[in-house]
Each structure stands twice: as C-alpha cells, then as structure tokens.
Amino acid sequence: MAKITAAITAVGGYVPEYKLTNKDLETIVDTNDEWIKTRTGISERRILKEAGKASSDLAVPAVQEILRNKNLDPLEIDCIIVGTVTPDMVFPATANILANKIGAKNAWGFDVSAACCGFLFSLETGVNFIQSGKYKKVLVVGVDKMSAIVDYTDRTTCIIFGDGAGAVLLEPSTDETGILDSILKTDGSGVEFLHMKAGGSLEPASIETVTSKKHFIYQEGKTVFKHAVAGMADVSAEIMERNNLSSEDVAWLVPHQANMRIIDATANRMGLSKDKVMININRYGNTTAATIPLCLWEWQNQLKKGDNIILAAFGGGFTWGAIWVKWSYTTKK
Ligand code: UT7
C-alpha cells in the first residue's frame, strides 16, 4: 500500500487594512524610517484597529478563503489547530472560537503556543494526525494580533510586530508529495530573552503588573538575534543535508519574517539566491505565527507541484525548526 503523507491542498490568508508605517512610528517613538529599514527590512505593518476584534477574527477570513476555493463544507473539517501567542482569551482555545465562527461543528481543536514557531509546530502536529489515517481534513492556522501585546512606547519592539493570519488545509496524499521531513527544537533556557512577564499563573494580572507594563512583549533583541541567526540557518542546512537536497533542488525558502538580516543569513547558509526566498517583511513586519502561511498565501500562484520548499523559523521559547514540503498542486491560472 502506498505511504500516506499529509499534503497542503489549499492556502488562505488575511491581513487587516490599516497600515502602520515607519513614518507613523516616527511620530510615536524616537525612531526613524532609515534605522528601521536598515536594521530590520520593515517599511510598514498591518494593525487590527477595530475594537472588540481578536485573533479569531483575523483567522476567519483566512479559513473562509480555503473553504471557498475548495468548495468545502465546514462540517467536513475534522480538526483545527491554531498556532498563536495572542489567543482571544487565556481559555478556551482560539481554535474553539474559530470553529464556532466558521460553522465547523464536527471539528475538535486546540491551540499551540510556540511563538514564532507556532505555525511549524502546529503543522507537524496536523501532519501526524493525517498520517495516522484517522483524520482526513485538518486545518492548520498561524495567527497573531501582536498589536494586543506590543508596548507602543518601546521603540525596540513596536517597530517589529504586526497582525495577520494564514491557514492551510491538510489532506492525505499517496503521490509522494506533502510534508516529508521536519526538525523541530525547543530550549527553555531562552525564556528570559523573549517573553511576556505577567498574565500567566506565575504572575497573575494585578494593578502592579499593569502599571509596570508586564503584559507586553519583553525582548532582548541582540541576544535573540544571535540565537536566531544560528538556529534558523543550522536546522535549514541540516534538513537539506539529511535529505540530500542541494541548493539547486530547493525551489523556495519560506523563512519566518523577523528580521531581514536573519533571513539573509539563512538563505546564504543554504546557498540560495534571493529570488528563491519569500520575503514580505517589508509590508507586514513580524506577524509571529502568521509569517510563514502568509508567505505561502502570497506566493501560491507561483508554486508548482513537486517544488521542494523549506519552511524555517526561530522564536521565543526558544523554539526553532525547519520543515521540508514537496508542494502538492499547481494553481490553475
Ligand atoms: O520573531 C521572534 C524572534 N525575534 C527576533 O528574531 C528579533 C531579533 N532581534 C532583532 O531583530 C534586532 O535585535 C532588533 C531589530 C530588535 C534590534 O536591532 P539591533 O541591530 O540588534 O539593535 P540594538 O538593540 O543593538 O540597538 C542598536 C542601537 C542602540 O543605540 P546605542 O545603544 O547603540 O546608542 C539602540 O538604542 O539602536 C538603538 N535603537 C533604535 N534606534 C532607532 C533601538 N531601537 C531603535 C529604533 N530606532 N527603533
């Protein structure tokens, strides 16, 4: 019997309309367009401005695009996995809220907290559900409303992050395409360099936690940067080596969009020219779990069945990893 792999059979994405430009940020904190562009590669990011809207509201249009394009009844979805660090609420999971909003009444689901690796870790989980043979349609979502946890008086973090959502549908395949390998890592000793201090069981919300701004992202950028450059490049090179993939064999690198300099270092290490690297950090900034599926969404019309694609990310936790995908379809133009 042919081996069952998990194939990505559809992609959806969504970014909110409102653009927060570098020029806008110049009026909020002591920064400038030139510094932001040269140090990060970012020109603008999208922000979900509407009151009363949350990560699930970003995810809904991304998933609806998949349902529409695949002519898929939401009742056919078996499972929804949402990678996010900005869930609508601490509990229940955003996956539950999303399932209800899209009418996926037969699905179960849960959230994965893996920061910038939220999509990769969720994808690996979904892949194994499909390969088990038990589940036929799994939605994997990467979504973050980072503006909910960004301190817009902190110039070292507010220039980086944006809001967005991307989603993929996983289905079983027997044609040897799909997700073929993964290398995923965590190192909890990195917690101190990138985290949110309060709101969890360690330091529940109080007046003190609010006044001392402990509900925002805390990042020691330089240290994270060093680990990210090494971590993302290492796993990307390793996944190529152990699968005998040369740089000619790789059609695309889909890197987490945290900093243009980290993306360049990873592509160099893999021996890839820039035209094989998906880059939208200039327009969306770092949308945490959404960066990788947002790239797949924007580039899907250029992807061909059989393309070897490497997804790679590094983020808080620390978490990092790379996934090898052999693309499963060519979009009809
Ligand atoms: O996605 C999750 C994982 N996160 C990452 O991968 C992020 C990794 N880190 C980074 O991308 C970079 O470290 C940052 C973009 C956050 C910062 O860039 P950097 O080149 O590491 O800058 P730095 O923190 O070393 O700061 C250099 C200088 C400092 O001034 P002095 O001390 O040299 O006078 C900062 O105060 O730049 C100053 N600076 C700024 N200047 C203008 C810091 N932020 C800004 C700013 N505008 N927004």
mmCIF file of C-alpha atoms and ligand atoms in Angstrom:
data_model
loop_
_atom_site.group_PDB
_atom_site.id
_atom_site.type_symbol
_atom_site.label_atom_id
_atom_site.label_comp_id
_atom_site.label_asym_id
_atom_site.label_seq_id
_atom_site.Cartn_x
_atom_site.Cartn_y
_atom_site.Cartn_z
ATOM 1 C CA MET A 1 0.000 0.000 0.000
ATOM 2 C CA ALA A 2 1.283 3.486 -0.865
ATOM 3 C CA LYS A 3 2.517 5.505 2.096
ATOM 4 C CA ILE A 4 0.119 8.213 3.314
ATOM 5 C CA THR A 5 1.643 11.654 3.507
ATOM 6 C CA ALA A 6 -0.040 14.869 4.632
ATOM 7 C CA ALA A 7 -0.385 17.311 1.756
ATOM 8 C CA ILE A 8 -1.156 21.009 1.853
ATOM 9 C CA THR A 9 -4.091 21.235 -0.549
ATOM 10 C CA ALA A 10 -5.162 24.855 -0.035
ATOM 11 C CA VAL A 11 -3.882 28.087 1.495
ATOM 12 C CA GLY A 12 -5.700 31.155 2.810
ATOM 13 C CA GLY A 13 -4.553 34.406 4.339
ATOM 14 C CA TYR A 14 -5.709 37.693 5.742
ATOM 15 C CA VAL A 15 -4.160 40.958 6.870
ATOM 16 C CA PRO A 16 -6.163 43.879 8.238
ATOM 17 C CA GLU A 17 -6.487 47.038 6.132
ATOM 18 C CA TYR A 18 -4.832 49.559 8.439
ATOM 19 C CA LYS A 19 -1.154 50.225 7.641
ATOM 20 C CA LEU A 20 1.172 51.447 10.382
ATOM 21 C CA THR A 21 4.130 52.931 8.507
ATOM 22 C CA ASN A 22 7.628 53.786 9.690
ATOM 23 C CA LYS A 23 6.671 57.443 9.268
ATOM 24 C CA ASP A 24 3.724 56.901 11.642
ATOM 25 C CA LEU A 25 6.065 55.321 14.196
ATOM 26 C CA GLU A 26 8.387 58.339 13.960
ATOM 27 C CA THR A 27 5.548 60.359 15.491
ATOM 28 C CA ILE A 28 5.061 57.868 18.351
ATOM 29 C CA VAL A 29 8.611 56.895 19.471
ATOM 30 C CA ASP A 30 12.176 58.149 18.947
ATOM 31 C CA THR A 31 12.965 56.257 15.741
ATOM 32 C CA ASN A 32 13.319 56.858 12.024
ATOM 33 C CA ASP A 33 12.453 55.179 8.757
ATOM 34 C CA GLU A 34 16.107 54.718 7.787
ATOM 35 C CA TRP A 35 17.040 52.912 11.045
ATOM 36 C CA ILE A 36 14.027 50.591 10.885
ATOM 37 C CA LYS A 37 14.591 49.698 7.222
ATOM 38 C CA THR A 38 18.329 49.033 7.523
ATOM 39 C CA ARG A 39 18.161 47.156 10.862
ATOM 40 C CA THR A 40 15.019 45.086 10.115
ATOM 41 C CA GLY A 41 13.859 45.450 6.490
ATOM 42 C CA ILE A 42 10.392 46.615 7.589
ATOM 43 C CA SER A 43 8.548 49.565 5.993
ATOM 44 C CA GLU A 44 5.027 49.022 7.306
ATOM 45 C CA ARG A 45 2.866 46.542 9.184
ATOM 46 C CA ARG A 46 -0.889 45.863 9.347
ATOM 47 C CA ILE A 47 -2.852 46.501 12.535
ATOM 48 C CA LEU A 48 -6.312 45.231 13.531
ATOM 49 C CA LYS A 49 -7.707 48.525 14.826
ATOM 50 C CA GLU A 50 -11.369 47.677 15.342
ATOM 51 C CA ALA A 51 -12.419 47.438 18.985
ATOM 52 C CA GLY A 52 -13.813 44.081 20.039
ATOM 53 C CA LYS A 53 -11.895 42.133 17.360
ATOM 54 C CA ALA A 54 -9.384 39.419 18.207
ATOM 55 C CA SER A 55 -7.077 36.842 16.646
ATOM 56 C CA SER A 56 -10.034 34.617 15.709
ATOM 57 C CA ASP A 57 -11.401 37.495 13.602
ATOM 58 C CA LEU A 58 -8.140 37.552 11.641
ATOM 59 C CA ALA A 59 -8.278 33.775 11.198
ATOM 60 C CA VAL A 60 -11.906 33.607 9.982
ATOM 61 C CA PRO A 61 -11.338 35.234 6.538
ATOM 62 C CA ALA A 62 -8.140 33.207 6.030
ATOM 63 C CA VAL A 63 -10.029 29.955 6.639
ATOM 64 C CA GLN A 64 -13.084 31.078 4.663
ATOM 65 C CA GLU A 65 -10.869 31.596 1.636
ATOM 66 C CA ILE A 66 -9.868 27.923 1.862
ATOM 67 C CA LEU A 67 -13.480 26.776 2.268
ATOM 68 C CA ARG A 68 -14.498 28.870 -0.749
ATOM 69 C CA ASN A 69 -11.648 27.776 -3.012
ATOM 70 C CA LYS A 70 -12.052 24.098 -2.136
ATOM 71 C CA ASN A 71 -15.852 24.288 -2.150
ATOM 72 C CA LEU A 72 -15.599 22.653 1.249
ATOM 73 C CA ASP A 73 -18.455 22.341 3.746
ATOM 74 C CA PRO A 74 -17.116 23.382 7.195
ATOM 75 C CA LEU A 75 -18.884 20.302 8.616
ATOM 76 C CA GLU A 76 -16.264 18.165 6.836
ATOM 77 C CA ILE A 77 -13.378 19.614 8.884
ATOM 78 C CA ASP A 78 -12.107 17.049 11.413
ATOM 79 C CA CYS A 79 -9.675 19.131 13.430
ATOM 80 C CA ILE A 80 -8.440 22.731 13.779
ATOM 81 C CA ILE A 81 -5.007 23.548 15.172
ATOM 82 C CA VAL A 82 -4.212 27.201 15.858
ATOM 83 C CA GLY A 83 -0.657 28.413 16.480
ATOM 84 C CA THR A 84 -0.817 31.695 18.390
ATOM 85 C CA VAL A 85 0.601 33.619 21.345
ATOM 86 C CA THR A 86 -2.262 36.087 21.239
ATOM 87 C CA PRO A 87 -5.308 33.864 21.801
ATOM 88 C CA ASP A 88 -8.664 35.640 22.088
ATOM 89 C CA MET A 89 -8.671 34.573 25.757
ATOM 90 C CA VAL A 90 -6.405 32.563 28.064
ATOM 91 C CA PHE A 91 -9.050 29.877 27.720
ATOM 92 C CA PRO A 92 -10.875 28.403 25.909
ATOM 93 C CA ALA A 93 -8.664 27.874 22.901
ATOM 94 C CA THR A 94 -8.953 30.198 19.913
ATOM 95 C CA ALA A 95 -9.453 27.012 17.861
ATOM 96 C CA ASN A 96 -12.806 26.508 19.637
ATOM 97 C CA ILE A 97 -13.888 30.084 18.952
ATOM 98 C CA LEU A 98 -12.757 29.840 15.329
ATOM 99 C CA ALA A 99 -14.583 26.518 14.819
ATOM 100 C CA ASN A 100 -17.790 28.101 16.067
ATOM 101 C CA LYS A 101 -17.381 31.208 13.886
ATOM 102 C CA ILE A 102 -16.862 29.190 10.688
ATOM 103 C CA GLY A 103 -19.501 26.572 11.489
ATOM 104 C CA ALA A 104 -17.083 23.634 11.847
ATOM 105 C CA LYS A 105 -19.478 21.829 14.176
ATOM 106 C CA ASN A 106 -17.871 18.406 13.723
ATOM 107 C CA ALA A 107 -14.306 19.520 14.419
ATOM 108 C CA TRP A 108 -12.300 19.379 17.594
ATOM 109 C CA GLY A 109 -9.294 21.582 18.064
ATOM 110 C CA PHE A 110 -6.731 23.239 20.265
ATOM 111 C CA ASP A 111 -4.096 25.971 20.325
ATOM 112 C CA VAL A 112 -0.336 25.555 20.143
ATOM 113 C CA SER A 113 1.841 28.058 21.993
ATOM 114 C CA ALA A 114 5.217 28.142 20.271
ATOM 115 C CA ALA A 115 5.643 31.855 19.497
ATOM 116 C CA CYS A 116 7.209 32.389 16.065
ATOM 117 C CA CYS A 117 7.279 28.603 15.537
ATOM 118 C CA GLY A 118 3.528 28.370 16.194
ATOM 119 C CA PHE A 119 2.766 27.505 12.589
ATOM 120 C CA LEU A 120 5.605 24.968 12.222
ATOM 121 C CA PHE A 121 4.747 23.160 15.463
ATOM 122 C CA SER A 122 1.020 23.158 14.561
ATOM 123 C CA LEU A 123 1.795 21.881 11.071
ATOM 124 C CA GLU A 124 3.894 18.997 12.408
ATOM 125 C CA THR A 125 1.047 18.080 14.767
ATOM 126 C CA GLY A 126 -1.530 18.181 11.964
ATOM 127 C CA VAL A 127 0.734 16.127 9.699
ATOM 128 C CA ASN A 128 0.876 13.308 12.234
ATOM 129 C CA PHE A 129 -2.902 13.337 12.671
ATOM 130 C CA ILE A 130 -3.282 12.884 8.907
ATOM 131 C CA GLN A 131 -0.573 10.208 8.717
ATOM 132 C CA SER A 132 -2.293 8.249 11.490
ATOM 133 C CA GLY A 133 -5.082 7.644 8.972
ATOM 134 C CA LYS A 134 -7.770 8.767 11.423
ATOM 135 C CA TYR A 135 -8.238 12.352 10.185
ATOM 136 C CA LYS A 136 -8.856 13.421 6.594
ATOM 137 C CA LYS A 137 -9.216 17.206 6.798
ATOM 138 C CA VAL A 138 -7.137 19.202 9.271
ATOM 139 C CA LEU A 139 -6.969 22.996 9.266
ATOM 140 C CA VAL A 140 -3.681 24.464 10.484
ATOM 141 C CA VAL A 141 -3.750 28.173 11.283
ATOM 142 C CA GLY A 142 -0.998 30.617 12.246
ATOM 143 C CA VAL A 143 -2.461 33.830 13.626
ATOM 144 C CA ASP A 144 -1.363 36.663 15.850
ATOM 145 C CA LYS A 145 -2.760 40.027 16.824
ATOM 146 C CA MET A 146 0.629 41.234 18.063
ATOM 147 C CA SER A 147 -0.670 44.789 18.466
ATOM 148 C CA ALA A 148 -2.548 43.480 21.534
ATOM 149 C CA ILE A 149 0.734 42.814 23.383
ATOM 150 C CA VAL A 150 3.060 45.475 21.930
ATOM 151 C CA ASP A 151 4.103 48.433 24.070
ATOM 152 C CA TYR A 152 3.892 51.386 21.686
ATOM 153 C CA THR A 153 6.293 53.374 23.879
ATOM 154 C CA ASP A 154 9.067 50.746 23.465
ATOM 155 C CA ARG A 155 10.938 51.553 20.254
ATOM 156 C CA THR A 156 12.872 48.288 20.287
ATOM 157 C CA THR A 157 9.753 46.128 19.893
ATOM 158 C CA CYS A 158 6.944 48.305 18.495
ATOM 159 C CA ILE A 159 8.724 48.742 15.173
ATOM 160 C CA ILE A 160 8.851 44.996 14.532
ATOM 161 C CA PHE A 161 5.449 43.452 15.016
ATOM 162 C CA GLY A 162 2.205 43.387 13.018
ATOM 163 C CA ASP A 163 -1.103 41.484 12.841
ATOM 164 C CA GLY A 164 -2.164 38.785 10.382
ATOM 165 C CA ALA A 165 -3.372 35.238 9.786
ATOM 166 C CA GLY A 166 -2.585 32.393 7.427
ATOM 167 C CA ALA A 167 -4.064 28.918 7.144
ATOM 168 C CA VAL A 168 -3.548 25.682 5.253
ATOM 169 C CA LEU A 169 -5.713 22.613 4.711
ATOM 170 C CA LEU A 170 -4.007 19.252 5.220
ATOM 171 C CA GLU A 171 -5.345 16.153 3.482
ATOM 172 C CA PRO A 172 -3.958 12.640 2.936
ATOM 173 C CA SER A 173 -1.965 12.033 -0.233
ATOM 174 C CA THR A 174 -0.402 8.962 -1.797
ATOM 175 C CA ASP A 175 1.527 10.654 -4.617
ATOM 176 C CA GLU A 176 4.720 11.192 -2.557
ATOM 177 C CA THR A 177 4.159 14.938 -2.241
ATOM 178 C CA GLY A 178 3.354 16.687 1.034
ATOM 179 C CA ILE A 179 5.254 17.316 4.244
ATOM 180 C CA LEU A 180 8.224 14.971 4.040
ATOM 181 C CA ASP A 181 10.529 15.852 6.960
ATOM 182 C CA SER A 182 10.851 18.134 9.960
ATOM 183 C CA ILE A 183 13.427 19.165 12.549
ATOM 184 C CA LEU A 184 11.867 20.978 15.489
ATOM 185 C CA LYS A 185 13.571 22.183 18.684
ATOM 186 C CA THR A 186 12.891 23.927 21.978
ATOM 187 C CA ASP A 187 15.269 25.331 24.568
ATOM 188 C CA GLY A 188 13.572 26.725 27.654
ATOM 189 C CA SER A 189 16.786 28.365 28.835
ATOM 190 C CA GLY A 190 15.974 31.072 26.288
ATOM 191 C CA VAL A 191 12.810 32.141 28.147
ATOM 192 C CA GLU A 192 14.466 35.128 29.807
ATOM 193 C CA PHE A 193 15.282 36.818 26.499
ATOM 194 C CA LEU A 194 11.794 36.866 24.962
ATOM 195 C CA HIS A 195 8.563 36.518 26.912
ATOM 196 C CA MET A 196 5.533 38.211 28.449
ATOM 197 C CA LYS A 197 6.068 38.556 32.185
ATOM 198 C CA ALA A 198 2.537 38.566 33.600
ATOM 199 C CA GLY A 199 -0.931 37.210 32.946
ATOM 200 C CA GLY A 200 0.045 33.581 33.494
ATOM 201 C CA SER A 201 -0.039 31.536 36.709
ATOM 202 C CA LEU A 202 3.438 32.774 37.687
ATOM 203 C CA GLU A 203 2.341 36.381 37.918
ATOM 204 C CA PRO A 204 -1.428 36.774 37.590
ATOM 205 C CA ALA A 205 -2.787 40.127 36.459
ATOM 206 C CA SER A 206 -2.873 42.819 39.135
ATOM 207 C CA ILE A 207 -2.758 46.594 39.268
ATOM 208 C CA GLU A 208 1.002 46.294 39.774
ATOM 209 C CA THR A 209 1.507 44.105 36.683
ATOM 210 C CA VAL A 210 -0.452 46.583 34.586
ATOM 211 C CA THR A 211 1.304 49.714 35.834
ATOM 212 C CA SER A 212 4.729 48.119 35.380
ATOM 213 C CA LYS A 213 3.840 47.074 31.792
ATOM 214 C CA LYS A 214 4.260 43.360 32.345
ATOM 215 C CA HIS A 215 1.542 42.419 29.847
ATOM 216 C CA PHE A 216 3.652 43.426 26.875
ATOM 217 C CA ILE A 217 6.374 41.627 24.891
ATOM 218 C CA TYR A 218 9.744 41.714 26.623
ATOM 219 C CA GLN A 219 12.653 41.082 24.246
ATOM 220 C CA GLU A 220 16.425 41.351 24.499
ATOM 221 C CA GLY A 221 16.787 41.837 20.774
ATOM 222 C CA LYS A 222 20.538 41.396 20.337
ATOM 223 C CA THR A 223 20.634 38.039 22.166
ATOM 224 C CA VAL A 224 17.565 36.734 20.339
ATOM 225 C CA PHE A 225 19.072 37.900 17.071
ATOM 226 C CA LYS A 226 22.305 35.916 17.632
ATOM 227 C CA HIS A 227 20.445 32.725 18.529
ATOM 228 C CA ALA A 228 18.021 33.199 15.620
ATOM 229 C CA VAL A 229 20.768 33.567 13.022
ATOM 230 C CA ALA A 230 22.499 30.395 14.200
ATOM 231 C CA GLY A 231 19.361 28.364 14.963
ATOM 232 C CA MET A 232 17.416 29.006 11.775
ATOM 233 C CA ALA A 233 20.436 28.547 9.495
ATOM 234 C CA ASP A 234 21.560 25.342 11.280
ATOM 235 C CA VAL A 235 18.244 23.487 11.009
ATOM 236 C CA SER A 236 17.685 24.642 7.430
ATOM 237 C CA ALA A 237 21.094 23.341 6.372
ATOM 238 C CA GLU A 238 20.572 20.126 8.380
ATOM 239 C CA ILE A 239 17.216 19.291 6.782
ATOM 240 C CA MET A 240 18.763 19.772 3.319
ATOM 241 C CA GLU A 241 21.784 17.611 4.150
ATOM 242 C CA ARG A 242 19.896 14.698 5.629
ATOM 243 C CA ASN A 243 17.529 14.594 2.636
ATOM 244 C CA ASN A 244 20.297 15.049 0.055
ATOM 245 C CA LEU A 245 18.787 18.294 -1.179
ATOM 246 C CA SER A 246 21.213 20.632 -2.937
ATOM 247 C CA SER A 247 20.536 24.347 -3.284
ATOM 248 C CA GLU A 248 19.502 23.628 -6.912
ATOM 249 C CA ASP A 249 16.912 21.124 -5.646
ATOM 250 C CA VAL A 250 15.260 23.716 -3.388
ATOM 251 C CA ALA A 251 12.690 25.872 -5.188
ATOM 252 C CA TRP A 252 11.811 28.112 -2.239
ATOM 253 C CA LEU A 253 12.832 29.056 1.275
ATOM 254 C CA VAL A 254 9.898 30.298 3.348
ATOM 255 C CA PRO A 255 11.563 31.951 6.321
ATOM 256 C CA HIS A 256 9.927 33.383 9.409
ATOM 257 C CA GLN A 257 9.861 37.141 8.822
ATOM 258 C CA ALA A 258 11.535 38.511 11.967
ATOM 259 C CA ASN A 259 14.447 40.465 10.566
ATOM 260 C CA MET A 260 15.773 40.749 7.013
ATOM 261 C CA ARG A 261 19.310 40.105 8.254
ATOM 262 C CA ILE A 262 18.254 36.749 9.800
ATOM 263 C CA ILE A 263 16.549 35.782 6.522
ATOM 264 C CA ASP A 264 19.683 36.682 4.511
ATOM 265 C CA ALA A 265 21.930 34.649 6.831
ATOM 266 C CA THR A 266 19.683 31.584 6.474
ATOM 267 C CA ALA A 267 19.470 31.861 2.678
ATOM 268 C CA ASN A 268 23.274 32.267 2.434
ATOM 269 C CA ARG A 269 23.891 29.211 4.570
ATOM 270 C CA MET A 270 21.563 27.194 2.291
ATOM 271 C CA GLY A 271 23.303 28.547 -0.812
ATOM 272 C CA LEU A 272 20.069 30.068 -2.126
ATOM 273 C CA SER A 273 19.848 33.185 -4.251
ATOM 274 C CA LYS A 274 17.397 35.862 -3.157
ATOM 275 C CA ASP A 275 14.920 35.082 -5.945
ATOM 276 C CA LYS A 276 14.191 31.764 -4.194
ATOM 277 C CA VAL A 277 13.322 33.378 -0.867
ATOM 278 C CA MET A 278 9.796 34.516 0.010
ATOM 279 C CA ILE A 279 10.021 37.953 1.626
ATOM 280 C CA ASN A 280 7.117 40.149 2.701
ATOM 281 C CA ILE A 281 8.587 41.505 5.956
ATOM 282 C CA ASN A 282 8.758 44.941 4.323
ATOM 283 C CA ARG A 283 4.941 45.063 4.097
ATOM 284 C CA TYR A 284 3.760 43.078 7.117
ATOM 285 C CA GLY A 285 6.593 43.113 9.686
ATOM 286 C CA ASN A 286 6.745 40.186 12.085
ATOM 287 C CA THR A 287 3.285 38.632 12.477
ATOM 288 C CA THR A 288 4.719 35.827 14.680
ATOM 289 C CA ALA A 289 2.815 32.578 13.891
ATOM 290 C CA ALA A 290 1.323 34.049 10.702
ATOM 291 C CA THR A 291 4.505 34.906 8.766
ATOM 292 C CA ILE A 292 5.057 31.546 7.051
ATOM 293 C CA PRO A 293 1.454 30.808 5.959
ATOM 294 C CA LEU A 294 1.103 34.440 4.818
ATOM 295 C CA CYS A 295 4.094 33.895 2.518
ATOM 296 C CA LEU A 296 2.610 30.651 1.156
ATOM 297 C CA TRP A 297 -0.656 32.527 0.589
ATOM 298 C CA GLU A 298 1.016 35.335 -1.349
ATOM 299 C CA TRP A 299 3.264 33.054 -3.420
ATOM 300 C CA GLN A 300 0.872 30.139 -4.014
ATOM 301 C CA ASN A 301 0.237 31.027 -7.672
ATOM 302 C CA GLN A 302 3.967 30.680 -8.365
ATOM 303 C CA LEU A 303 4.255 27.251 -6.734
ATOM 304 C CA LYS A 304 4.294 24.105 -8.824
ATOM 305 C CA LYS A 305 3.529 20.517 -7.928
ATOM 306 C CA GLY A 306 6.794 18.851 -6.877
ATOM 307 C CA ASP A 307 8.561 22.060 -5.777
ATOM 308 C CA ASN A 308 10.837 21.450 -2.792
ATOM 309 C CA ILE A 309 10.088 24.101 -0.187
ATOM 310 C CA ILE A 310 11.860 24.626 3.127
ATOM 311 C CA LEU A 311 9.912 26.374 5.899
ATOM 312 C CA ALA A 312 12.135 27.730 8.705
ATOM 313 C CA ALA A 313 11.567 29.737 11.872
ATOM 314 C CA PHE A 314 13.082 30.829 15.179
ATOM 315 C CA GLY A 315 11.240 32.425 18.070
ATOM 316 C CA GLY A 316 10.538 32.892 21.745
ATOM 317 C CA GLY A 317 10.880 29.920 23.998
ATOM 318 C CA PHE A 318 13.346 29.433 22.401
ATOM 319 C CA THR A 319 11.685 27.452 19.636
ATOM 320 C CA TRP A 320 13.076 26.787 16.192
ATOM 321 C CA GLY A 321 12.832 24.399 13.305
ATOM 322 C CA ALA A 322 12.632 23.592 9.622
ATOM 323 C CA ILE A 323 10.113 21.581 7.591
ATOM 324 C CA TRP A 324 10.553 20.123 4.099
ATOM 325 C CA VAL A 325 7.438 20.289 1.919
ATOM 326 C CA LYS A 326 7.123 18.811 -1.555
ATOM 327 C CA TRP A 327 4.356 21.030 -2.915
ATOM 328 C CA SER A 328 1.221 19.100 -3.921
ATOM 329 C CA TYR A 329 -0.540 21.187 -6.566
ATOM 330 C CA THR A 330 -0.102 23.734 -9.312
ATOM 331 C CA THR A 331 -2.649 26.525 -9.098
ATOM 332 C CA LYS A 332 -4.740 26.854 -12.279
ATOM 333 C CA LYS A 333 -4.250 30.366 -13.643
HETATM 334 O O1 UT7 B 1 10.440 36.764 15.870
HETATM 335 C C1 UT7 B 1 10.842 36.392 17.141
HETATM 336 C C2 UT7 B 1 12.281 36.447 17.323
HETATM 337 N N1 UT7 B 1 12.742 37.792 17.324
HETATM 338 C C3 UT7 B 1 13.732 38.149 16.540
HETATM 339 O O2 UT7 B 1 14.214 37.363 15.772
HETATM 340 C C4 UT7 B 1 14.256 39.553 16.694
HETATM 341 C C5 UT7 B 1 15.750 39.535 16.792
HETATM 342 N N2 UT7 B 1 16.322 40.833 17.054
HETATM 343 C C6 UT7 B 1 16.312 41.841 16.156
HETATM 344 O O3 UT7 B 1 15.720 41.750 15.097
HETATM 345 C C7 UT7 B 1 17.122 43.060 16.457
HETATM 346 O O4 UT7 B 1 17.906 42.811 17.599
HETATM 347 C C8 UT7 B 1 16.292 44.350 16.692
HETATM 348 C C9 UT7 B 1 15.661 44.796 15.390
HETATM 349 C C10 UT7 B 1 15.226 44.114 17.756
HETATM 350 C C11 UT7 B 1 17.210 45.475 17.159
HETATM 351 O O5 UT7 B 1 18.256 45.658 16.221
HETATM 352 P P1 UT7 B 1 19.776 45.687 16.692
HETATM 353 O O6 UT7 B 1 20.585 45.917 15.489
HETATM 354 O O7 UT7 B 1 20.045 44.427 17.464
HETATM 355 O O8 UT7 B 1 19.816 46.956 17.617
HETATM 356 P P2 UT7 B 1 20.299 47.091 19.118
HETATM 357 O O9 UT7 B 1 19.244 46.617 20.042
HETATM 358 O O10 UT7 B 1 21.675 46.526 19.236
HETATM 359 O O11 UT7 B 1 20.416 48.657 19.212
HETATM 360 C C12 UT7 B 1 21.406 49.412 18.473
HETATM 361 C C13 UT7 B 1 21.166 50.875 18.730
HETATM 362 C C14 UT7 B 1 21.013 51.222 20.207
HETATM 363 O O12 UT7 B 1 21.575 52.500 20.425
HETATM 364 P P3 UT7 B 1 23.064 52.655 21.081
HETATM 365 O O13 UT7 B 1 22.965 51.997 22.405
HETATM 366 O O14 UT7 B 1 23.976 51.958 20.120
HETATM 367 O O15 UT7 B 1 23.218 54.119 21.110
HETATM 368 C C15 UT7 B 1 19.526 51.291 20.394
HETATM 369 O O16 UT7 B 1 19.152 52.129 21.465
HETATM 370 O O17 UT7 B 1 19.946 51.279 18.111
HETATM 371 C C16 UT7 B 1 19.102 51.901 19.072
HETATM 372 N N3 UT7 B 1 17.716 51.584 18.730
HETATM 373 C C17 UT7 B 1 16.993 52.328 17.885
HETATM 374 N N4 UT7 B 1 17.262 53.427 17.201
HETATM 375 C C18 UT7 B 1 16.286 53.937 16.424
HETATM 376 C C19 UT7 B 1 16.971 50.530 19.161
HETATM 377 N N5 UT7 B 1 15.758 50.582 18.609
HETATM 378 C C20 UT7 B 1 15.743 51.676 17.811
HETATM 379 C C21 UT7 B 1 14.762 52.243 16.988
HETATM 380 N N6 UT7 B 1 15.082 53.366 16.312
HETATM 381 N N7 UT7 B 1 13.535 51.714 16.848
#
